[in-house]
Short mmCIF file of C-alpha atoms in Angstrom, two decimals:
data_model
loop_
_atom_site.label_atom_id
_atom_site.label_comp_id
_atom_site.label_asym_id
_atom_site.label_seq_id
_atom_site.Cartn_x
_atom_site.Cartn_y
_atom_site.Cartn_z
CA UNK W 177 -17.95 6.29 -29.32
CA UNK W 178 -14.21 5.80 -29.85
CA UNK W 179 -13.42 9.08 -27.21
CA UNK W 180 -15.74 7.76 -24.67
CA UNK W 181 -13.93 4.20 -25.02
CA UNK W 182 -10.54 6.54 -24.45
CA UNK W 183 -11.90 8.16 -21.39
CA UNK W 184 -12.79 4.89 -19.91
CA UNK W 185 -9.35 3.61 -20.64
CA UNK W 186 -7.57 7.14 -19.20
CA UNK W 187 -9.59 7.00 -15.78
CA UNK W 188 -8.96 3.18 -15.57
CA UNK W 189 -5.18 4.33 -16.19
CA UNK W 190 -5.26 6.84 -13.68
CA UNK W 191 -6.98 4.11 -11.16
CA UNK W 192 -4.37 1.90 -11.50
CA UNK W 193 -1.94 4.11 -10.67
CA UNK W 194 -3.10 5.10 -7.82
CA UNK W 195 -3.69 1.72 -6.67
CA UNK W 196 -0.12 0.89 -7.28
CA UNK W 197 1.09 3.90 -4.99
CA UNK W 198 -0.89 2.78 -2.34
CA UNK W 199 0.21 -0.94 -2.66
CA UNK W 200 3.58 0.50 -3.03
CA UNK W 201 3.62 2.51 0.04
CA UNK W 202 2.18 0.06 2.08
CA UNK W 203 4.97 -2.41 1.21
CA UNK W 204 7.80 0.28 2.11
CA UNK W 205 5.98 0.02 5.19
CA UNK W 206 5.66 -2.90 5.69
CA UNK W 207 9.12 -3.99 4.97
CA UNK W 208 10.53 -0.91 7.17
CA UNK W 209 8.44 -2.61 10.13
CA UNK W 210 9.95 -5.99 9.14
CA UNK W 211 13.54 -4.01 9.14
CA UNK W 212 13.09 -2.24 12.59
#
């Protein structure tokens, strides 16, 4: 139960992450277009 909970947790983690990348990169370019 407890290790399922965990791998629920890790994958959310990992979602996350790449969600904040994304939103990251598309405000470096959004704020380069803003600079240009």
């Amino acid at each position: 139960m407890l290790s399922i909970v965990n791998d629920r947790l890790g994958s959310i983690e990992l979602f996350d992450r790449n969600a904040l990348m994304l939103c990251a990169s598309k405000v470096a370019s959004t704020t380069g277009d803003l600079r240009t």
